JSON list of C-alpha atoms in Angstrom, two decimals:
[
{"chain": "A", "resi": 1, "resn": "UNK", "atom": "CA", "xyz": [20.22, 7.12, -15.06]},
{"chain": "A", "resi": 2, "resn": "UNK", "atom": "CA", "xyz": [18.84, 5.31, -11.66]},
{"chain": "A", "resi": 3, "resn": "UNK", "atom": "CA", "xyz": [15.99, 4.50, -11.96]},
{"chain": "A", "resi": 4, "resn": "UNK", "atom": "CA", "xyz": [17.14, 1.86, -15.03]},
{"chain": "A", "resi": 5, "resn": "UNK", "atom": "CA", "xyz": [19.85, 0.38, -12.78]},
{"chain": "A", "resi": 6, "resn": "UNK", "atom": "CA", "xyz": [17.15, -0.29, -9.93]},
{"chain": "A", "resi": 7, "resn": "UNK", "atom": "CA", "xyz": [14.99, -1.24, -12.06]},
{"chain": "A", "resi": 8, "resn": "UNK", "atom": "CA", "xyz": [17.34, -3.62, -13.54]},
{"chain": "A", "resi": 9, "resn": "UNK", "atom": "CA", "xyz": [18.15, -5.01, -9.33]},
{"chain": "A", "resi": 10, "resn": "UNK", "atom": "CA", "xyz": [17.11, -8.20, -8.46]},
{"chain": "A", "resi": 11, "resn": "UNK", "atom": "CA", "xyz": [14.75, -9.03, -6.12]},
{"chain": "A", "resi": 12, "resn": "UNK", "atom": "CA", "xyz": [16.95, -8.42, -2.35]},
{"chain": "A", "resi": 13, "resn": "UNK", "atom": "CA", "xyz": [19.89, -6.49, -4.62]},
{"chain": "A", "resi": 14, "resn": "UNK", "atom": "CA", "xyz": [20.60, -4.16, -2.86]},
{"chain": "A", "resi": 15, "resn": "UNK", "atom": "CA", "xyz": [20.94, -0.49, -2.89]},
{"chain": "A", "resi": 16, "resn": "UNK", "atom": "CA", "xyz": [22.83, 2.15, -0.92]},
{"chain": "A", "resi": 17, "resn": "UNK", "atom": "CA", "xyz": [22.02, 6.19, -1.29]},
{"chain": "A", "resi": 18, "resn": "UNK", "atom": "CA", "xyz": [24.29, 8.75, 0.41]},
{"chain": "A", "resi": 19, "resn": "UNK", "atom": "CA", "xyz": [23.21, 11.98, -0.24]},
{"chain": "A", "resi": 20, "resn": "UNK", "atom": "CA", "xyz": [25.10, 15.45, 0.04]},
{"chain": "A", "resi": 21, "resn": "UNK", "atom": "CA", "xyz": [24.35, 15.85, 3.75]},
{"chain": "A", "resi": 22, "resn": "UNK", "atom": "CA", "xyz": [26.16, 19.38, 3.36]},
{"chain": "A", "resi": 23, "resn": "UNK", "atom": "CA", "xyz": [22.67, 21.68, 3.91]},
{"chain": "A", "resi": 24, "resn": "UNK", "atom": "CA", "xyz": [21.02, 18.97, 6.35]},
{"chain": "A", "resi": 25, "resn": "UNK", "atom": "CA", "xyz": [23.58, 18.72, 9.44]},
{"chain": "A", "resi": 26, "resn": "UNK", "atom": "CA", "xyz": [23.83, 20.81, 12.49]},
{"chain": "A", "resi": 27, "resn": "UNK", "atom": "CA", "xyz": [26.76, 22.45, 10.86]},
{"chain": "A", "resi": 28, "resn": "UNK", "atom": "CA", "xyz": [24.94, 24.08, 8.33]},
{"chain": "A", "resi": 29, "resn": "UNK", "atom": "CA", "xyz": [21.96, 25.29, 9.92]},
{"chain": "A", "resi": 30, "resn": "UNK", "atom": "CA", "xyz": [22.91, 29.06, 10.61]},
{"chain": "A", "resi": 31, "resn": "UNK", "atom": "CA", "xyz": [23.24, 29.31, 6.47]},
{"chain": "A", "resi": 32, "resn": "UNK", "atom": "CA", "xyz": [20.28, 26.88, 5.40]},
{"chain": "A", "resi": 33, "resn": "UNK", "atom": "CA", "xyz": [17.59, 27.83, 7.94]},
{"chain": "A", "resi": 34, "resn": "UNK", "atom": "CA", "xyz": [16.90, 24.44, 8.09]},
{"chain": "A", "resi": 35, "resn": "UNK", "atom": "CA", "xyz": [14.70, 23.05, 11.36]},
{"chain": "A", "resi": 36, "resn": "UNK", "atom": "CA", "xyz": [11.87, 21.15, 12.86]},
{"chain": "A", "resi": 37, "resn": "UNK", "atom": "CA", "xyz": [9.47, 23.87, 11.94]},
{"chain": "A", "resi": 38, "resn": "UNK", "atom": "CA", "xyz": [11.21, 24.62, 8.00]},
{"chain": "A", "resi": 39, "resn": "UNK", "atom": "CA", "xyz": [13.52, 21.17, 7.72]},
{"chain": "A", "resi": 40, "resn": "UNK", "atom": "CA", "xyz": [13.07, 22.94, 3.59]},
{"chain": "A", "resi": 41, "resn": "UNK", "atom": "CA", "xyz": [15.34, 25.56, 4.92]},
{"chain": "A", "resi": 42, "resn": "UNK", "atom": "CA", "xyz": [16.32, 28.92, 2.97]},
{"chain": "A", "resi": 43, "resn": "UNK", "atom": "CA", "xyz": [14.19, 28.19, -0.69]},
{"chain": "A", "resi": 44, "resn": "UNK", "atom": "CA", "xyz": [15.91, 31.22, -1.64]},
{"chain": "A", "resi": 45, "resn": "UNK", "atom": "CA", "xyz": [19.39, 29.37, -2.27]},
{"chain": "A", "resi": 46, "resn": "UNK", "atom": "CA", "xyz": [20.65, 27.79, -4.84]},
{"chain": "A", "resi": 47, "resn": "UNK", "atom": "CA", "xyz": [21.77, 24.75, -2.84]},
{"chain": "A", "resi": 48, "resn": "UNK", "atom": "CA", "xyz": [19.33, 24.41, -0.28]},
{"chain": "A", "resi": 49, "resn": "UNK", "atom": "CA", "xyz": [17.04, 23.66, -3.47]},
{"chain": "A", "resi": 50, "resn": "UNK", "atom": "CA", "xyz": [18.88, 21.82, -4.83]},
{"chain": "A", "resi": 51, "resn": "UNK", "atom": "CA", "xyz": [19.83, 19.71, -1.88]},
{"chain": "A", "resi": 52, "resn": "UNK", "atom": "CA", "xyz": [15.17, 18.78, -1.39]},
{"chain": "A", "resi": 53, "resn": "UNK", "atom": "CA", "xyz": [15.83, 17.97, -4.85]},
{"chain": "A", "resi": 54, "resn": "UNK", "atom": "CA", "xyz": [18.13, 15.57, -4.06]},
{"chain": "A", "resi": 55, "resn": "UNK", "atom": "CA", "xyz": [16.15, 14.23, -1.26]},
{"chain": "A", "resi": 56, "resn": "UNK", "atom": "CA", "xyz": [12.98, 14.15, -3.38]},
{"chain": "A", "resi": 57, "resn": "UNK", "atom": "CA", "xyz": [15.18, 12.37, -6.05]},
{"chain": "A", "resi": 58, "resn": "UNK", "atom": "CA", "xyz": [16.17, 9.63, -3.60]},
{"chain": "A", "resi": 59, "resn": "UNK", "atom": "CA", "xyz": [12.85, 9.12, -1.87]},
{"chain": "A", "resi": 60, "resn": "UNK", "atom": "CA", "xyz": [11.24, 8.28, -5.40]},
{"chain": "A", "resi": 61, "resn": "UNK", "atom": "CA", "xyz": [14.37, 5.85, -6.01]},
{"chain": "A", "resi": 62, "resn": "UNK", "atom": "CA", "xyz": [12.58, 3.91, -2.65]},
{"chain": "A", "resi": 63, "resn": "UNK", "atom": "CA", "xyz": [9.80, 4.25, -3.33]},
{"chain": "A", "resi": 64, "resn": "UNK", "atom": "CA", "xyz": [11.37, 2.12, -7.07]},
{"chain": "A", "resi": 65, "resn": "UNK", "atom": "CA", "xyz": [13.01, -0.31, -4.39]},
{"chain": "A", "resi": 66, "resn": "UNK", "atom": "CA", "xyz": [9.45, -1.05, -2.57]},
{"chain": "A", "resi": 67, "resn": "UNK", "atom": "CA", "xyz": [8.14, -2.02, -5.75]},
{"chain": "A", "resi": 68, "resn": "UNK", "atom": "CA", "xyz": [10.84, -4.64, -7.47]},
{"chain": "A", "resi": 69, "resn": "UNK", "atom": "CA", "xyz": [11.80, -5.64, -4.04]},
{"chain": "A", "resi": 70, "resn": "UNK", "atom": "CA", "xyz": [15.12, -4.22, -3.17]},
{"chain": "A", "resi": 71, "resn": "UNK", "atom": "CA", "xyz": [17.17, -4.50, -0.40]},
{"chain": "A", "resi": 72, "resn": "UNK", "atom": "CA", "xyz": [18.09, -0.46, 0.30]},
{"chain": "A", "resi": 73, "resn": "UNK", "atom": "CA", "xyz": [20.28, 1.76, 2.50]},
{"chain": "A", "resi": 74, "resn": "UNK", "atom": "CA", "xyz": [20.43, 5.57, 3.24]},
{"chain": "A", "resi": 75, "resn": "UNK", "atom": "CA", "xyz": [22.95, 7.40, 5.11]},
{"chain": "A", "resi": 76, "resn": "UNK", "atom": "CA", "xyz": [21.63, 9.85, 7.02]},
{"chain": "A", "resi": 77, "resn": "UNK", "atom": "CA", "xyz": [25.02, 12.20, 8.69]},
{"chain": "A", "resi": 78, "resn": "UNK", "atom": "CA", "xyz": [24.71, 12.22, 12.31]},
{"chain": "A", "resi": 79, "resn": "UNK", "atom": "CA", "xyz": [23.24, 15.72, 13.03]},
{"chain": "A", "resi": 80, "resn": "UNK", "atom": "CA", "xyz": [20.51, 15.97, 9.94]},
{"chain": "A", "resi": 81, "resn": "UNK", "atom": "CA", "xyz": [18.70, 12.89, 12.18]},
{"chain": "A", "resi": 82, "resn": "UNK", "atom": "CA", "xyz": [16.18, 14.90, 13.37]},
{"chain": "A", "resi": 83, "resn": "UNK", "atom": "CA", "xyz": [15.05, 17.79, 10.13]},
{"chain": "A", "resi": 84, "resn": "UNK", "atom": "CA", "xyz": [16.11, 15.09, 6.98]},
{"chain": "A", "resi": 85, "resn": "UNK", "atom": "CA", "xyz": [13.25, 12.86, 8.65]},
{"chain": "A", "resi": 86, "resn": "UNK", "atom": "CA", "xyz": [10.67, 16.00, 8.40]},
{"chain": "A", "resi": 87, "resn": "UNK", "atom": "CA", "xyz": [11.34, 16.56, 4.11]},
{"chain": "A", "resi": 88, "resn": "UNK", "atom": "CA", "xyz": [7.81, 16.18, 2.69]},
{"chain": "A", "resi": 89, "resn": "UNK", "atom": "CA", "xyz": [8.96, 13.33, 0.61]},
{"chain": "A", "resi": 90, "resn": "UNK", "atom": "CA", "xyz": [10.86, 11.35, 2.65]},
{"chain": "A", "resi": 91, "resn": "UNK", "atom": "CA", "xyz": [8.58, 11.58, 6.05]},
{"chain": "A", "resi": 92, "resn": "UNK", "atom": "CA", "xyz": [5.30, 10.66, 3.58]},
{"chain": "A", "resi": 93, "resn": "UNK", "atom": "CA", "xyz": [7.36, 7.39, 2.42]},
{"chain": "A", "resi": 94, "resn": "UNK", "atom": "CA", "xyz": [8.53, 6.69, 6.17]},
{"chain": "A", "resi": 95, "resn": "UNK", "atom": "CA", "xyz": [5.27, 6.82, 7.34]},
{"chain": "A", "resi": 96, "resn": "UNK", "atom": "CA", "xyz": [4.01, 4.88, 4.00]},
{"chain": "A", "resi": 97, "resn": "UNK", "atom": "CA", "xyz": [6.38, 1.74, 4.94]},
{"chain": "A", "resi": 98, "resn": "UNK", "atom": "CA", "xyz": [6.09, 2.40, 8.79]},
{"chain": "A", "resi": 99, "resn": "UNK", "atom": "CA", "xyz": [3.48, -0.56, 10.56]},
{"chain": "A", "resi": 100, "resn": "UNK", "atom": "CA", "xyz": [2.66, -0.78, 13.94]},
{"chain": "A", "resi": 101, "resn": "UNK", "atom": "CA", "xyz": [2.69, -5.39, 15.09]}
]
């Protein structure tokens, strides 16, 4: 599983994440109902719930990367930059690792 693979990464190992972006992009906003005010979108649709679950799981993987001192890159497609960072778990992760010098 992904958790096992991250746990096996060497310190400073690289992990690339590419979550499904179909419900996060600007093109799908009409059917997904995602917005800055409603980043979870239209929860009555399976594909929206699955996309939310995938971002939650990716965020868990990012936490594990921090724990094993791995380097990570998570692809974020153009058009999703205003909504995807508002996902509650991903936003909490970003706030956790952010700091001001």
